[in-house]
Amino acid sequence: MVVINNLYIFDRHCECIFYTEWNRTNSPLAVEAEAGRGSKDLVRGNQVLTGDSSSSRSSLDGQRPLVWPTTSSSTTHRVSAESLRNVAMEEEAKLVYGVVYSTRNIINKLNSKDSSQGGNPGGFTSFATNTYRLHYYEAPTGVKFILNTDVGTTSMQPVLEMIYRNIYVEYVMKNPLFRIDPKVSTPIENDYFRAVLNNYIREISSAAMPTS
């Protein structure tokens, strides 16, 4: 069984337009928000968790996964604009993209395949640490997918390509309500996209995947 931790999607402007996680502790998505009766709840993505439900858990248990960015129009429980802006998550997304961007460019230069138009001519697909493996897929449209798994998992390129072609294109690109602005980044807030993606991740997480 492969352990899938989280997924980042970056647009051509290098902005994170979607993030979700399935197996993670100490998530930056946990934001303290004032709730009624003077208590504090945890706002995670589009969920408000109270009491014991705020403890670490796996979203593969059938509950909706944590997501980011969110807006007041996409959350079940309305929270303030200040709460919706998760500075820790913004910083993490910038850090992740910076690491991938630098690694990809180094590989491109070492392969003498640097491109002024960007892209991934060097064929960078993943790197591993002693605790996780990062998988990278860049679509022809410039959208970038970054998936983190357990360190034993090898290539996830077919999975990322499947997410792009059969889920992202079908439920985001072909969605008439999703406006693609060449100058402004637009977060993905399509509930169908989230649901289909979560179901797909649950399927491959329970199936046998190639490991090193």
C-alpha positions as a Python dict, from the first residue, in 0.01 Angstrom:
ca = {
    (1, 'M'): (0, 0, 0),
    (2, 'V'): (129, 343, -93),
    (3, 'V'): (101, 625, 158),
    (4, 'I'): (3, 954, -7),
    (5, 'N'): (62, 1257, 213),
    (6, 'N'): (-44, 1566, 20),
    (7, 'L'): (-83, 1731, -318),
    (8, 'Y'): (0, 2082, -441),
    (9, 'I'): (-118, 2230, -771),
    (10, 'F'): (58, 2541, -904),
    (11, 'D'): (-54, 2746, -1202),
    (12, 'R'): (167, 2907, -1465),
    (13, 'H'): (204, 3213, -1240),
    (14, 'C'): (379, 2995, -979),
    (15, 'E'): (84, 3040, -743),
    (16, 'C'): (-61, 2751, -544),
    (17, 'I'): (-422, 2722, -664),
    (18, 'F'): (-501, 2400, -479),
    (19, 'Y'): (-365, 2201, -186),
    (20, 'T'): (-505, 1900, -8),
    (21, 'E'): (-369, 1641, 234),
    (22, 'W'): (-457, 1292, 347),
    (23, 'N'): (-186, 1177, 588),
    (24, 'R'): (-18, 1454, 780),
    (25, 'T'): (38, 1572, 1136),
    (26, 'N'): (90, 1932, 1250),
    (27, 'S'): (-79, 2066, 941),
    (28, 'P'): (-57, 2442, 875),
    (29, 'L'): (-421, 2421, 769),
    (30, 'A'): (-519, 2409, 1135),
    (31, 'V'): (-620, 2767, 1208),
    (32, 'E'): (-752, 2880, 1543),
    (33, 'A'): (-1080, 3066, 1508),
    (34, 'E'): (-1304, 3212, 1768),
    (35, 'A'): (-1629, 3018, 1792),
    (36, 'G'): (-1945, 3082, 1982),
    (37, 'R'): (-1966, 3065, 2361),
    (38, 'G'): (-1609, 3185, 2394),
    (39, 'S'): (-1455, 2854, 2284),
    (40, 'K'): (-1203, 2797, 2008),
    (41, 'D'): (-1258, 2565, 1715),
    (42, 'L'): (-1013, 2456, 1450),
    (43, 'V'): (-1094, 2559, 1097),
    (44, 'R'): (-938, 2310, 859),
    (45, 'G'): (-996, 2374, 492),
    (46, 'N'): (-1371, 2379, 454),
    (47, 'Q'): (-1440, 2206, 787),
    (48, 'V'): (-1477, 2325, 1145),
    (49, 'L'): (-1354, 2066, 1392),
    (50, 'T'): (-1436, 2075, 1761),
    (51, 'G'): (-1322, 1884, 2065),
    (52, 'D'): (-1151, 1551, 2003),
    (53, 'S'): (-1207, 1576, 1627),
    (54, 'S'): (-916, 1822, 1603),
    (55, 'S'): (-662, 1549, 1677),
    (56, 'S'): (-437, 1408, 1406),
    (57, 'R'): (-621, 1181, 1164),
    (58, 'S'): (-611, 1034, 816),
    (59, 'S'): (-862, 1173, 566),
    (60, 'L'): (-873, 835, 395),
    (61, 'D'): (-1122, 727, 660),
    (62, 'G'): (-1409, 850, 446),
    (63, 'Q'): (-1415, 1212, 564),
    (64, 'R'): (-1349, 1498, 329),
    (65, 'P'): (-978, 1586, 305),
    (66, 'L'): (-838, 1917, 421),
    (67, 'V'): (-812, 2173, 141),
    (68, 'W'): (-661, 2517, 70),
    (69, 'P'): (-711, 2792, -48),
    (70, 'T'): (-1071, 2848, 57),
    (71, 'T'): (-1302, 3149, 54),
    (72, 'S'): (-1609, 3235, 254),
    (73, 'S'): (-1825, 3124, -38),
    (74, 'S'): (-1675, 2775, -34),
    (75, 'T'): (-1681, 2702, 337),
    (76, 'T'): (-1963, 2536, 521),
    (77, 'H'): (-1901, 2751, 827),
    (78, 'R'): (-1836, 3116, 746),
    (79, 'V'): (-1520, 3261, 899),
    (80, 'S'): (-1350, 3596, 872),
    (81, 'A'): (-1124, 3690, 582),
    (82, 'E'): (-832, 3704, 826),
    (83, 'S'): (-891, 3342, 926),
    (84, 'L'): (-921, 3235, 564),
    (85, 'R'): (-576, 3373, 486),
    (86, 'N'): (-341, 3109, 619),
    (87, 'V'): (2, 3274, 627),
    (88, 'A'): (177, 2951, 732),
    (89, 'M'): (27, 2767, 436),
    (90, 'E'): (121, 3048, 198),
    (91, 'E'): (482, 3035, 319),
    (92, 'E'): (494, 2656, 288),
    (93, 'A'): (362, 2668, -69),
    (94, 'K'): (629, 2922, -164),
    (95, 'L'): (899, 2709, -3),
    (96, 'V'): (786, 2391, -179),
    (97, 'Y'): (769, 2562, -517),
    (98, 'G'): (1110, 2723, -462),
    (99, 'V'): (1273, 2387, -386),
    (100, 'V'): (1114, 2219, -689),
    (101, 'Y'): (1191, 2513, -919),
    (102, 'S'): (1558, 2518, -817),
    (103, 'T'): (1596, 2139, -842),
    (104, 'R'): (1430, 2129, -1184),
    (105, 'N'): (1651, 2409, -1318),
    (106, 'I'): (1969, 2245, -1189),
    (107, 'I'): (1875, 1918, -1361),
    (108, 'N'): (1792, 2104, -1683),
    (109, 'K'): (2132, 2276, -1682),
    (110, 'L'): (2320, 1955, -1605),
    (111, 'N'): (2146, 1794, -1902),
    (112, 'S'): (2221, 2097, -2123),
    (113, 'K'): (1851, 2129, -2192),
    (114, 'D'): (1776, 2466, -2037),
    (115, 'S'): (1475, 2638, -2188),
    (116, 'S'): (1404, 3011, -2180),
    (117, 'Q'): (1033, 2927, -2206),
    (118, 'G'): (1044, 2718, -1888),
    (119, 'G'): (912, 2364, -1886),
    (120, 'N'): (1084, 2048, -1777),
    (121, 'P'): (1317, 1943, -2062),
    (122, 'G'): (1560, 1777, -1820),
    (123, 'G'): (1299, 1521, -1719),
    (124, 'F'): (1290, 1590, -1344),
    (125, 'T'): (1023, 1365, -1190),
    (126, 'S'): (1107, 1308, -822),
    (127, 'F'): (1354, 1321, -537),
    (128, 'A'): (1360, 1142, -203),
    (129, 'T'): (1465, 1219, 154),
    (130, 'N'): (1482, 974, 443),
    (131, 'T'): (1117, 1043, 532),
    (132, 'Y'): (927, 1111, 208),
    (133, 'R'): (948, 1117, -172),
    (134, 'L'): (838, 1420, -374),
    (135, 'H'): (690, 1354, -721),
    (136, 'Y'): (668, 1625, -988),
    (137, 'Y'): (458, 1647, -1302),
    (138, 'E'): (439, 1946, -1534),
    (139, 'A'): (148, 1953, -1777),
    (140, 'P'): (177, 2097, -2129),
    (141, 'T'): (-37, 2391, -2012),
    (142, 'G'): (224, 2488, -1751),
    (143, 'V'): (22, 2361, -1453),
    (144, 'K'): (246, 2182, -1203),
    (145, 'F'): (150, 1894, -973),
    (146, 'I'): (358, 1806, -667),
    (147, 'L'): (270, 1491, -476),
    (148, 'N'): (437, 1369, -157),
    (149, 'T'): (435, 1000, -67),
    (150, 'D'): (620, 759, 158),
    (151, 'V'): (986, 717, 65),
    (152, 'G'): (941, 362, -67),
    (153, 'T'): (711, 462, -353),
    (154, 'T'): (878, 491, -692),
    (155, 'S'): (730, 660, -1000),
    (156, 'M'): (393, 830, -960),
    (157, 'Q'): (401, 988, -1306),
    (158, 'P'): (107, 778, -1434),
    (159, 'V'): (-96, 882, -1130),
    (160, 'L'): (-17, 1253, -1172),
    (161, 'E'): (-89, 1238, -1544),
    (162, 'M'): (-421, 1067, -1467),
    (163, 'I'): (-506, 1343, -1217),
    (164, 'Y'): (-426, 1607, -1477),
    (165, 'R'): (-591, 1457, -1784),
    (166, 'N'): (-896, 1283, -1636),
    (167, 'I'): (-972, 1490, -1326),
    (168, 'Y'): (-820, 1839, -1356),
    (169, 'V'): (-908, 1885, -1725),
    (170, 'E'): (-1255, 1733, -1689),
    (171, 'Y'): (-1367, 1907, -1369),
    (172, 'V'): (-1166, 2230, -1376),
    (173, 'M'): (-1068, 2324, -1731),
    (174, 'K'): (-1404, 2218, -1877),
    (175, 'N'): (-1604, 2376, -1597),
    (176, 'P'): (-1779, 2687, -1737),
    (177, 'L'): (-1779, 2843, -1389),
    (178, 'F'): (-1399, 2828, -1361),
    (179, 'R'): (-1263, 3146, -1511),
    (180, 'I'): (-910, 3122, -1650),
    (181, 'D'): (-749, 3464, -1633),
    (182, 'P'): (-404, 3482, -1799),
    (183, 'K'): (-298, 3749, -1551),
    (184, 'V'): (-465, 3640, -1225),
    (185, 'S'): (-446, 3311, -1036),
    (186, 'T'): (-779, 3145, -957),
    (187, 'P'): (-809, 2892, -669),
    (188, 'I'): (-981, 2562, -749),
    (189, 'E'): (-1305, 2547, -548),
    (190, 'N'): (-1490, 2283, -746),
    (191, 'D'): (-1648, 2031, -510),
    (192, 'Y'): (-1676, 1771, -787),
    (193, 'F'): (-1303, 1798, -856),
    (194, 'R'): (-1227, 1752, -486),
    (195, 'A'): (-1460, 1455, -451),
    (196, 'V'): (-1334, 1270, -761),
    (197, 'L'): (-972, 1339, -664),
    (198, 'N'): (-1027, 1209, -312),
    (199, 'N'): (-1197, 893, -438),
    (200, 'Y'): (-910, 828, -681),
    (201, 'I'): (-648, 875, -409),
    (202, 'R'): (-840, 638, -182),
    (203, 'E'): (-841, 375, -458),
    (204, 'I'): (-470, 386, -533),
    (205, 'S'): (-381, 411, -163),
    (206, 'S'): (-551, 79, -98),
    (207, 'A'): (-402, -86, -408),
    (208, 'A'): (-56, -232, -447),
    (209, 'M'): (184, 20, -604),
    (210, 'P'): (543, -31, -724),
    (211, 'T'): (796, 28, -444),
    (212, 'S'): (1171, 35, -436),
}
